[in-house]
Coordinates of C-alpha atoms in Angstrom, one line a residue:
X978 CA -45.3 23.4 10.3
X979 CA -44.1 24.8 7.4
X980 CA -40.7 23.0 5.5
X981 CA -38.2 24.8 4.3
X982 CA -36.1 23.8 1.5
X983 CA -32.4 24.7 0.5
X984 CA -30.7 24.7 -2.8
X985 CA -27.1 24.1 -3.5
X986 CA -25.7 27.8 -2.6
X987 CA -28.1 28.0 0.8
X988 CA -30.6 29.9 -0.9
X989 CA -34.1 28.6 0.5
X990 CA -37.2 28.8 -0.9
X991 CA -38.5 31.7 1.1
X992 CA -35.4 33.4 0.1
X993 CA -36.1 32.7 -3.6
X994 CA -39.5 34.4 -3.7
X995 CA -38.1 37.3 -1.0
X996 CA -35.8 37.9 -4.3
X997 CA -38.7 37.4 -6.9
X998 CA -40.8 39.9 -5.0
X999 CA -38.2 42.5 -5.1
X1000 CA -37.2 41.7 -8.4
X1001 CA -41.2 42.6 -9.8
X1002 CA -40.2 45.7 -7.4
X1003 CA -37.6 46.8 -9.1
X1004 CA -39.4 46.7 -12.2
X1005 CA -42.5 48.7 -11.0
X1006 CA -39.9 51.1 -9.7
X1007 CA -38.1 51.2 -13.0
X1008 CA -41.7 52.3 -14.6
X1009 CA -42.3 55.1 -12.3
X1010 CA -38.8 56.3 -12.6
X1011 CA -36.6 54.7 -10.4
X1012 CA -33.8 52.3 -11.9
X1013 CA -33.8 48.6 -12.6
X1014 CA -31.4 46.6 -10.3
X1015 CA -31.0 44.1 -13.2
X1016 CA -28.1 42.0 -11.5
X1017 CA -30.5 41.2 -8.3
X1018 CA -33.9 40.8 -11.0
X1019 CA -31.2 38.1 -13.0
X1020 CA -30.1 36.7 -10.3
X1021 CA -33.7 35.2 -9.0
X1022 CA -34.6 34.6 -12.2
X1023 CA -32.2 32.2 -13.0
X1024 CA -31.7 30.4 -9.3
X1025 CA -35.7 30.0 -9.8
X1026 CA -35.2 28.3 -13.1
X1027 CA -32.5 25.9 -12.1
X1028 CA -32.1 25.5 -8.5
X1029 CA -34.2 22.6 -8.6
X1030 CA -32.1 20.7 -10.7
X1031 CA -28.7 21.7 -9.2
X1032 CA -30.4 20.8 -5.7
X1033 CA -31.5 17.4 -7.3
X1034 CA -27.7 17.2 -9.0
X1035 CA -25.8 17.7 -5.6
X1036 CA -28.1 15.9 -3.7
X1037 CA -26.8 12.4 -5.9
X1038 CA -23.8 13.1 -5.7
X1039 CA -23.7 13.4 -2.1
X1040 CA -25.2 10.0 -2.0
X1041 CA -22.9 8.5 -4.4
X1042 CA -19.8 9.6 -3.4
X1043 CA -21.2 8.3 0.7
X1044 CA -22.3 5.0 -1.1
X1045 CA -18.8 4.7 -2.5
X1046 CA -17.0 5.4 0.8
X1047 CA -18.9 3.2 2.3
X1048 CA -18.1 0.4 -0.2
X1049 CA -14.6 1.1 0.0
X1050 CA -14.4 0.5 3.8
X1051 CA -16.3 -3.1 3.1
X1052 CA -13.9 -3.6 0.7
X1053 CA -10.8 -2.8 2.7
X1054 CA -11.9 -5.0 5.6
X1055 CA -12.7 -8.2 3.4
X1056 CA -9.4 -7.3 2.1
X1057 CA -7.7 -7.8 5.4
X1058 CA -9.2 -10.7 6.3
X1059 CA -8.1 -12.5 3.0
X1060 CA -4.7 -11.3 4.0
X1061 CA -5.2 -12.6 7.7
X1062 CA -6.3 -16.2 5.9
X1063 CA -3.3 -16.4 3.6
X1064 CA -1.1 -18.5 6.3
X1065 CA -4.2 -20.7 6.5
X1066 CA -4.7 -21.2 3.2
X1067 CA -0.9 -22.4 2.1
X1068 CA -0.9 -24.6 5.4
X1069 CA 1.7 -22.4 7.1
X1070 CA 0.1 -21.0 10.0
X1071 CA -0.1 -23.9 12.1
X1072 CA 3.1 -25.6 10.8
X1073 CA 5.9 -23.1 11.9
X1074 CA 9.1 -23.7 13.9
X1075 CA 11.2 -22.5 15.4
X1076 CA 15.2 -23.5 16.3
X1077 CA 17.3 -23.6 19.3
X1078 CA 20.7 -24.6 19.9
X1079 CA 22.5 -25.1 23.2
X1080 CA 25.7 -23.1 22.3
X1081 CA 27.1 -19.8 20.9
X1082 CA 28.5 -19.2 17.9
X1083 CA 26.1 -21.3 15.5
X1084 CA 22.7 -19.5 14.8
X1085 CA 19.4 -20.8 13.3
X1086 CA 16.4 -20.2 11.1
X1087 CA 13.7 -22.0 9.8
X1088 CA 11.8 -22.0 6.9
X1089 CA 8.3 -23.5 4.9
X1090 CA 9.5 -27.3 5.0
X1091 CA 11.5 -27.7 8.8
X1092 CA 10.0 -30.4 11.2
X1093 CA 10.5 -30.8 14.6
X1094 CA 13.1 -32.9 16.0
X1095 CA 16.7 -32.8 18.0
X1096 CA 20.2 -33.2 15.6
X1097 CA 23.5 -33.0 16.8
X1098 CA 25.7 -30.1 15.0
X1099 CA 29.2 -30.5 14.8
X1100 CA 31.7 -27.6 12.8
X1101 CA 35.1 -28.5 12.2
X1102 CA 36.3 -26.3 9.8
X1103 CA 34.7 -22.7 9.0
X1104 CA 34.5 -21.5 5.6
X1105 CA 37.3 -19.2 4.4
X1106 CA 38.0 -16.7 1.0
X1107 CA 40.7 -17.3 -1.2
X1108 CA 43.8 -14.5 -1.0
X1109 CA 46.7 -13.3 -2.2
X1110 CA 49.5 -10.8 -1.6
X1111 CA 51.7 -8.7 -3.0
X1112 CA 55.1 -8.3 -2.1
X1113 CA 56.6 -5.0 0.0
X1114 CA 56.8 -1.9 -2.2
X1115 CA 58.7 0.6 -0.4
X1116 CA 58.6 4.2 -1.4
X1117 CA 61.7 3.6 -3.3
X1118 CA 60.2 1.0 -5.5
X1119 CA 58.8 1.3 -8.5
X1120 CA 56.3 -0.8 -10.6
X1121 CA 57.5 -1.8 -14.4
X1122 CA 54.9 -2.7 -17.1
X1123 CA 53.3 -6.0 -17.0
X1124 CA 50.0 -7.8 -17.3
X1125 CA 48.0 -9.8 -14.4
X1126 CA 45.3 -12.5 -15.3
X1127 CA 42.7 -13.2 -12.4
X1128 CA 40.5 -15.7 -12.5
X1129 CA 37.4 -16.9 -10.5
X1130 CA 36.0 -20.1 -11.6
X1131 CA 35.2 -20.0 -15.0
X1132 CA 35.8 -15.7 -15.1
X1133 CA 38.5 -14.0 -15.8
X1134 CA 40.1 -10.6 -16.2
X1135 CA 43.4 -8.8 -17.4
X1136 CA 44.8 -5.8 -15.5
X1137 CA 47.6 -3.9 -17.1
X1138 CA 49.8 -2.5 -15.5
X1139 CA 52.0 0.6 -16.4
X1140 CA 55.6 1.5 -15.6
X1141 CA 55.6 3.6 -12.4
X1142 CA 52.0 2.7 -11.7
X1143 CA 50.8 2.7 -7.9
X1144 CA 49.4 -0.3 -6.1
X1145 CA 46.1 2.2 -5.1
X1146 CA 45.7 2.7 -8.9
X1147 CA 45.7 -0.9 -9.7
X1148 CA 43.2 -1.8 -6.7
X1149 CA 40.9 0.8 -8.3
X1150 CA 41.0 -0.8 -11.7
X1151 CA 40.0 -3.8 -10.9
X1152 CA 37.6 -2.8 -8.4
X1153 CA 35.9 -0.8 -11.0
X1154 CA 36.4 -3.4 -13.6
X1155 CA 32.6 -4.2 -15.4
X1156 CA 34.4 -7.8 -16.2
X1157 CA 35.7 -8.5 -12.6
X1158 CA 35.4 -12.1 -11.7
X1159 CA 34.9 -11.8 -8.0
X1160 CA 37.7 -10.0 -6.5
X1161 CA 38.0 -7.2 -4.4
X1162 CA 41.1 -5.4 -4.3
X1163 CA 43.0 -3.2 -1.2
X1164 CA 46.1 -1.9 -0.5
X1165 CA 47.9 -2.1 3.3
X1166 CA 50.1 0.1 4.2
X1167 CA 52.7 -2.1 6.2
X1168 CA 55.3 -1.5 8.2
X1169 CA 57.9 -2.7 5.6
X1170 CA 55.4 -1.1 2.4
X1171 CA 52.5 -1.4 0.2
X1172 CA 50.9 -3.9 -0.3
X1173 CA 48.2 -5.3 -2.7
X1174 CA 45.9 -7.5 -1.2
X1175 CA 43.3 -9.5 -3.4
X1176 CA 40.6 -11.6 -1.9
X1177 CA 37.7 -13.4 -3.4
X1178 CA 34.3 -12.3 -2.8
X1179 CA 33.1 -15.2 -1.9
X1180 CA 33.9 -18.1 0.4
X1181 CA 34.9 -21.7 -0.7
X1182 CA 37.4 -24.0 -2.3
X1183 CA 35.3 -23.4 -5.9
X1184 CA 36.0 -19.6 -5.4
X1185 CA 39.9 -19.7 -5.1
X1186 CA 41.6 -17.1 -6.9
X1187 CA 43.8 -18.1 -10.0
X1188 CA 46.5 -15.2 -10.1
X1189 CA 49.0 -15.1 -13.5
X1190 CA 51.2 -12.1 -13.5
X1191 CA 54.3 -10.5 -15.2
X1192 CA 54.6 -7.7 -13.6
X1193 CA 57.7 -7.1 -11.2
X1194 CA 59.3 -4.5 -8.9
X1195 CA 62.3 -2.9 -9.1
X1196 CA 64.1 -1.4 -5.6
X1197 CA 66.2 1.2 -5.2
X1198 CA 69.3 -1.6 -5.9
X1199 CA 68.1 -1.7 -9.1
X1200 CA 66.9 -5.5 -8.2
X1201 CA 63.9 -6.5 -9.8
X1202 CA 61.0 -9.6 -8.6
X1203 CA 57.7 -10.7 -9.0
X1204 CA 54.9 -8.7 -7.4
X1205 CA 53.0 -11.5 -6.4
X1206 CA 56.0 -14.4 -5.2
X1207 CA 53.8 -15.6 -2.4
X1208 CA 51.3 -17.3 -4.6
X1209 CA 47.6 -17.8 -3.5
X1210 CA 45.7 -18.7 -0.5
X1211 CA 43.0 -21.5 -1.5
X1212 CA 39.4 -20.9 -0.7
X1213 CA 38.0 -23.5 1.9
X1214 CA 34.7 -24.9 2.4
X1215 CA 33.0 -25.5 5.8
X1216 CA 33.4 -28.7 6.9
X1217 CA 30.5 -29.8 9.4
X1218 CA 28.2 -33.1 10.2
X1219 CA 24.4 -33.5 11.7
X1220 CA 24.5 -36.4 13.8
X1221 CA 27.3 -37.8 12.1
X1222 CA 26.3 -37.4 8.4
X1223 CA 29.1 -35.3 6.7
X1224 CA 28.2 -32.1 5.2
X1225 CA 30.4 -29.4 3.2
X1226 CA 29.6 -25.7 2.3
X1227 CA 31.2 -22.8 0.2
X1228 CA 29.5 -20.7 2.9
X1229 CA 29.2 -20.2 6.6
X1230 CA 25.6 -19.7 5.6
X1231 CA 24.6 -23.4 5.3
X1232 CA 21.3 -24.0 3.7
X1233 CA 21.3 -27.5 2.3
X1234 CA 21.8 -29.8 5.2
X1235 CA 18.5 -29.8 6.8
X1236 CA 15.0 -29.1 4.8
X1237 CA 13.5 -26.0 5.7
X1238 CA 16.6 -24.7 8.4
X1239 CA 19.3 -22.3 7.6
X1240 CA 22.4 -22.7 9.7
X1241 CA 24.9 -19.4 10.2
X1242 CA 28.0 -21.4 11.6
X1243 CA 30.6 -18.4 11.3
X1244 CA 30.3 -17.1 14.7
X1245 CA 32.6 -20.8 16.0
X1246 CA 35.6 -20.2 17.1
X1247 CA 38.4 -22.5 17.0
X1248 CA 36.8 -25.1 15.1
X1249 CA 39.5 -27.8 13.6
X1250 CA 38.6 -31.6 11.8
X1251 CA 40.6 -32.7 15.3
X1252 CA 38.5 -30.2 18.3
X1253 CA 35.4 -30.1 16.2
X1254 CA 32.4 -27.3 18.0
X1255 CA 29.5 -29.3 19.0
X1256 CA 25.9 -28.5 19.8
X1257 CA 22.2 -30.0 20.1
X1258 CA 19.8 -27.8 17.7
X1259 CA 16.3 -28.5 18.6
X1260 CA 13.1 -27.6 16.3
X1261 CA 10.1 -27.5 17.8
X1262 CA 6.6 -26.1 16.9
X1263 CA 6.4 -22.6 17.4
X1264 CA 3.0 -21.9 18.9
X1265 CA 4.1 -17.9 19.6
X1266 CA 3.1 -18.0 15.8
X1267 CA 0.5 -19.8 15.6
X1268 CA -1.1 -18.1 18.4
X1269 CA -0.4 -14.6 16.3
X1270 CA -1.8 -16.0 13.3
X1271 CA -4.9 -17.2 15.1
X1272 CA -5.7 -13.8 16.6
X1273 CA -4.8 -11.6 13.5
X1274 CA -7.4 -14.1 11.6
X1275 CA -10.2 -13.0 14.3
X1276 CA -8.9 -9.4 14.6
X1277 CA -9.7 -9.0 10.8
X1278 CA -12.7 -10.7 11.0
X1279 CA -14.1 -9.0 13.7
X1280 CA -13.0 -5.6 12.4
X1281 CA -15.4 -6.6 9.1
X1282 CA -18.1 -7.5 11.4
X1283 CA -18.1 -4.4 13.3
X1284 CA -17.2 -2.2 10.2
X1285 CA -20.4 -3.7 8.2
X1286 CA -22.5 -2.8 11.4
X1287 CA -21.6 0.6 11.6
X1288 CA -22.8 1.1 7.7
X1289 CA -25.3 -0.6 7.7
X1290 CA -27.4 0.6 11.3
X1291 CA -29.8 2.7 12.1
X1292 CA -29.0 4.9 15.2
X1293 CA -32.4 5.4 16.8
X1294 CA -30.4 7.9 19.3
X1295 CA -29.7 10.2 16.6
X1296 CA -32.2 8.8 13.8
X1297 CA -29.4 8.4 11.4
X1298 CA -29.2 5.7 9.0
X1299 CA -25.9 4.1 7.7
X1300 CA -25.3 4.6 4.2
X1301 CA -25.6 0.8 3.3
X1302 CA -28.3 0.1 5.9
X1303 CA -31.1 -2.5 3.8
X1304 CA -27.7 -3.0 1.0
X1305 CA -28.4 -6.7 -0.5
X1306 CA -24.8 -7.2 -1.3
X1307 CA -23.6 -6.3 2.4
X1308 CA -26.0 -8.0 4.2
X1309 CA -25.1 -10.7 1.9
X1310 CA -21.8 -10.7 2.9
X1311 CA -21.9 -10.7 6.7
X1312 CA -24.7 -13.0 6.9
X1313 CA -22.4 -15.8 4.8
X1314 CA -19.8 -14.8 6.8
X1315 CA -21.3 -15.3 9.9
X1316 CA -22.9 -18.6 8.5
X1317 CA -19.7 -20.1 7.8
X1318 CA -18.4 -19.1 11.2
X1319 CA -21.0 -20.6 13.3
X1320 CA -21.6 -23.5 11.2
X1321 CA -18.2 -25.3 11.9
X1322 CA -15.8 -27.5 10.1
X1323 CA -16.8 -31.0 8.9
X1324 CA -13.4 -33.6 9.1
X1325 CA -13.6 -37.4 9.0
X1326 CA -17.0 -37.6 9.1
X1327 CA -16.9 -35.4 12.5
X1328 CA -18.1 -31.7 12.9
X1329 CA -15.5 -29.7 14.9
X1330 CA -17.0 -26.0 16.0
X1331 CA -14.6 -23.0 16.8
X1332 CA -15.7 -22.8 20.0
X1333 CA -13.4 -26.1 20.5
X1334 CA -10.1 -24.2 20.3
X1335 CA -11.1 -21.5 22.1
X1336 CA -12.9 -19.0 19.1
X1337 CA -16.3 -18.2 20.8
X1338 CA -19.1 -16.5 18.5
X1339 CA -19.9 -13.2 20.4
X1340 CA -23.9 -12.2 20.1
X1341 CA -22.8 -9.2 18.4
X1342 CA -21.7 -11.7 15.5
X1343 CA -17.6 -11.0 16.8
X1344 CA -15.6 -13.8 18.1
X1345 CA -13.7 -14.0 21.5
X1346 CA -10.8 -16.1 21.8
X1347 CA -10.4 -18.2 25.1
X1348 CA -5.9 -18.5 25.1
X1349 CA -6.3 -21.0 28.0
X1350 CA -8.3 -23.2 25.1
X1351 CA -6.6 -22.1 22.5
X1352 CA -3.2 -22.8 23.6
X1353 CA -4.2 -26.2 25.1
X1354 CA -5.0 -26.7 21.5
X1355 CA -1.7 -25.8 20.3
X1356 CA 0.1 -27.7 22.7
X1357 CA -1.6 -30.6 21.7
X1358 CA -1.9 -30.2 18.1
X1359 CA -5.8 -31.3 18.7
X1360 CA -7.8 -33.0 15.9
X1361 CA -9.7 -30.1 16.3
X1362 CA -6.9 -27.7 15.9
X1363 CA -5.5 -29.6 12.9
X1364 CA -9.7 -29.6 11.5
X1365 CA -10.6 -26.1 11.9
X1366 CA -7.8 -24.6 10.0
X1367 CA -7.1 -27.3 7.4
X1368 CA -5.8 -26.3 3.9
X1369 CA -8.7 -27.7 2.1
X1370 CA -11.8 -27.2 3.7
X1371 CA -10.7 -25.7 6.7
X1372 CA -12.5 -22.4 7.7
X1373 CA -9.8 -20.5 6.1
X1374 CA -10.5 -22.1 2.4
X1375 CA -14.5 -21.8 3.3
X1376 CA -13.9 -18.2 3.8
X1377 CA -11.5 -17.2 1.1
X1378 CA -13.7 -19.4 -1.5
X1379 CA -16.9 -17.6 -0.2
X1380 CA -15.4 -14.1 -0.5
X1381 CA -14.0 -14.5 -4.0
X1382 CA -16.5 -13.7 -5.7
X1383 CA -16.3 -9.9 -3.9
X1384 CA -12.9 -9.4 -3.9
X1385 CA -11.6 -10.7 -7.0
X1386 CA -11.1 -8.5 -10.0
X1387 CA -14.0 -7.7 -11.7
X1388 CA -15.9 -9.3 -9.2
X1389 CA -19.2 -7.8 -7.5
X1390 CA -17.6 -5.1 -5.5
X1391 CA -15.7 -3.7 -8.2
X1392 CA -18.5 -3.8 -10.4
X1393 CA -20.4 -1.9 -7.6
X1394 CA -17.8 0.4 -7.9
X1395 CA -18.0 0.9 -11.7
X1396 CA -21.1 1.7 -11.0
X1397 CA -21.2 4.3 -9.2
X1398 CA -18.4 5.9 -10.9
X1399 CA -19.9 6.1 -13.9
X1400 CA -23.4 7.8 -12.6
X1401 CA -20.6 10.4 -10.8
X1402 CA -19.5 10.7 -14.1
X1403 CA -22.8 11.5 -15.7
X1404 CA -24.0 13.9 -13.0
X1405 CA -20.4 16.0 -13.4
X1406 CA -21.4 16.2 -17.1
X1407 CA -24.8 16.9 -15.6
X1408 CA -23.9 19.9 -13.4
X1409 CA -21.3 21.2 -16.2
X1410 CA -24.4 21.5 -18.8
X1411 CA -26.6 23.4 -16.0
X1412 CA -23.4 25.7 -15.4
X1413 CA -23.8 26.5 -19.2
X1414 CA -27.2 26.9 -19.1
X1415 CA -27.6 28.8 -16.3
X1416 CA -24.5 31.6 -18.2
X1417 CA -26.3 31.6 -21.2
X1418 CA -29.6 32.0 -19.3
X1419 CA -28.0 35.4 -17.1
X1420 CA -26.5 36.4 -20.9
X1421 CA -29.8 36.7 -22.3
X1422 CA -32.2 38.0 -18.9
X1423 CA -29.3 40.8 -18.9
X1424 CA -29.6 41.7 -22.5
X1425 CA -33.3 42.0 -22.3
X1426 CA -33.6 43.8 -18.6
X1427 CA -30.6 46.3 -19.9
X1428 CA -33.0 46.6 -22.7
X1429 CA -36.4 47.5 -20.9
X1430 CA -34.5 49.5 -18.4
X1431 CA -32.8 51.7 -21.7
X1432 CA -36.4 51.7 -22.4
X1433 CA -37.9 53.1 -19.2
X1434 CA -35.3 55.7 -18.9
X1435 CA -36.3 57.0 -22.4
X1436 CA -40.1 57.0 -21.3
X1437 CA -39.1 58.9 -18.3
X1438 CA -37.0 61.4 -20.2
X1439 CA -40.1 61.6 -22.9
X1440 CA -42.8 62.1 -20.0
X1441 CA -40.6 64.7 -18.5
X1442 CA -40.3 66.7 -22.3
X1443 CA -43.9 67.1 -22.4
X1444 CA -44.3 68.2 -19.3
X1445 CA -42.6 70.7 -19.7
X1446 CA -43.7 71.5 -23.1
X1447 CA -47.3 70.7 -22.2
X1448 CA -47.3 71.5 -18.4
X1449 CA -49.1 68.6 -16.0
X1450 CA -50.0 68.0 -12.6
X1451 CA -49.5 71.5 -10.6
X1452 CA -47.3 73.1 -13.3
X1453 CA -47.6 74.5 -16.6
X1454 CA -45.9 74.0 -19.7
X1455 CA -44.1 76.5 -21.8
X1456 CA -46.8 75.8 -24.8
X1457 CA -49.9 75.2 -22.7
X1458 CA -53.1 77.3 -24.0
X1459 CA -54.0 78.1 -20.5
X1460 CA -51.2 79.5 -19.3

């Protein structure tokens, strides 16, 4: 059998000397009077010269640039299963709650930090922003000059106020103030007139608006008063207690009466310090999360274990070998991996497998999860449970600690990376001085060829001068003796 082989631009070896041969063609054609085809003699020429490097070139870079796919899909993987770890890691996983109350109108939320347990919620006053209101400007009113001081706790602000000036024109100062303490301003068109309402932005007795003004209204009378007469409605905090224990708030949002829980009390309605709202909350562990958790750590790891595979097989089906298939560093990977995995988790002088909670190791190297073990597991909060996926050396910490060295900065995989960067690099600069070569190589097979061919076309004229000076084969020149 006879192997063909095939440069960069398809061009095989048989097709190289096809070219060669008509290129020594064209020349013997060229000396018995026939032109040179000098762009098809250059071309072989030059392909012969350097096809075997540009072949050898391309043929790297293919494998480089496979190599580094390759790499980057090991990468990604171990990436996702550090991610899938993380909850592990900080002890969070396994510890989530979740809240309940018996009611409406009080919501909850938990956080890093809540604990299971039953507390009684009572709200007897809601939360409320400080106001105040102008008095009735009718159309027939009109503004004179003045100042207004508002304050917010320790901010403050001056509006001034023209003669004539509209209510709308003052709300849209101080909205637009860059020194507003904390108030927004509005105008209500009433029934009797204008009027300028100012409320704090936030709820709470400490957010109460302090309100100095000057400025008054004169009516069509010619009568004048103070815009604001009414005063200010104080700010009030929420007023609540967990099984009994008093607790006050500036907000409705209440997030300092229980570690870890966030209570949203401003859906109650009527609430007063004598008909107070009551309900039971109830914390309990949330294995819905857990149970998440658990399978998005053996998604990502299976997905590294069958992603390795796939890179690093041979398919005898197709003979095709994966483009990491013998790679130290992969094979180095998924066998500690898979060493970690099988080997269990040692706790209190007591070795506690996966298989225990329900994570099976498949033959293929994946792992199954059994929920009817697994969630016995949860619902139990099992020594094994509690062993397995411990902060410390639990078989999240075993696997995060293992794949550091990988996946950190710097680390092996990015170095691998470097790597193979950098030869890229080389071989561009590679192929780039072969591009030059082979342009100076056609400049100067084209000047010579143009040259012989000049040449032959001269002999040819020459030849065909004396012939018919000196006569030849079957004719007779015009100075031949014998004529």
């Amino acid at each position: 059998m006879t192997s063909t082989v095939t440069t960069t631009s398809g061009t095989t070896a048989a097709d190289l000397n096809s070219q060669l041969a008509q290129a020594a063609q064209s020349i013997i054609d060229g000396a018995t009077g026939s032109t040179l085809d000098i762009n098809s003699l250059v071309q072989a020429m030059v392909t012969s010269k350097t096809s075997a490097q540009a072949s050898a070139i391309a043929t790297q870079q293919s494998s480089d640039n496979t190599e580094l796919s390759a790499i980057g899909k090991i990468q990604s993987a171990l990436s996702s299963l550090d991610d899938a770890l993380s909850g592990f890691l900080d002890g969070t996983a396994l510890s989530q709650v979740k809240a309940s109350l018996n009611g409406t109108g009080i919501t909850a939320s938990t956080t890093t930090g809540a604990v299971t347990g039953s507390y009684s919620v009572s709200v007897s006053q809601l939360a409320t922003a400080s106001s105040a209101q102008s008095i009735a400007l009718p159309s027939t009113s009109t503004l004179n000059a003045g100042t207004m001081t508002l304050q917010v706790g320790s901010s403050s602000m001056n509006v001034s106020v023209t003669s004539g000036e509209s209510l709308s024109a003052i709300a849209t100062a101080i909205n637009n103030s860059a020194g507003n303490p904390g108030v927004s301003a509005t105008v209500v068109n009433a029934t009797d007139g204008q009027h300028l309402l100012l409320t704090s932005k936030q709820t709470g007795q400490a957010n109460t608006i302090t309100l100095t003004s000057n400025v008054t209204a004169t009516d069509s009378s010619g009568n004048s008063t103070a815009l604001f007469s009414q005063g200010v409605v104080a700010g009030q905090d929420a007023q609540l207690s967990i099984n009994g224990l008093q607790v006050t708030s500036a907000s409705n949002t209440v997030t300092n009466a229980l570690t870890g829980v966030t209570l949203d009390i401003s859906g109650v309605n009527g609430a007063t310090p004598s008909t107070p709202v009551t309900q039971t909350l109830t914390l309990v562990n949330d294995t819905s999360a857990s149970t998440t958790a658990i399978n998005n750590f053996v998604s990502a790891y299976n997905n590294y274990v069958t992603t390795a595979a796939s890179l690093s097989s041979y398919n005898q089906s197709t003979s095709t070998a994966g483009p990491l298939l013998g790679d130290s560093m992969t094979n180095g990977i998924t066998n500690g991996l898979a060493s970690l995995i099988s080997s269990g988790i040692t706790s209190g002088g007591k070795t506690y497998s996966l298989s225990s909670i329900g994570l099976n190791l498949q033959p293929d190297g994946t792992i199954s999860v059994d929920d009817d073990t697994l969630q016995n597991a949860l619902s139990t909060n099992s020594s094994a449970l509690t062993a397995v996926f411990n902060p410390l050396n639990g078989i999240g910490a075993k696997l995060d600690l293992f794949m550091t060295p990988y996946t950190q900065a710097s680390g092996m995989i990015d170095q691998r990376t470097s790597t193979l960067n950098a030869d890229l690099s080389d071989l561009q600069d590679q192929s780039t001085q072969l591009t030059d070569y082979q342009n100076a190589l056609t400049a100067q097979y084209n000047a010579q060829f143009t040259a012989l061919n000049n040449l032959m076309t001269q002999m040819q004229n020459n030849t065909q001068y004396l012939t018919q000076l000196f006569g030849g084969k079957d004719s007779a020149g015009t100075l031949a003796s014998n004529k």
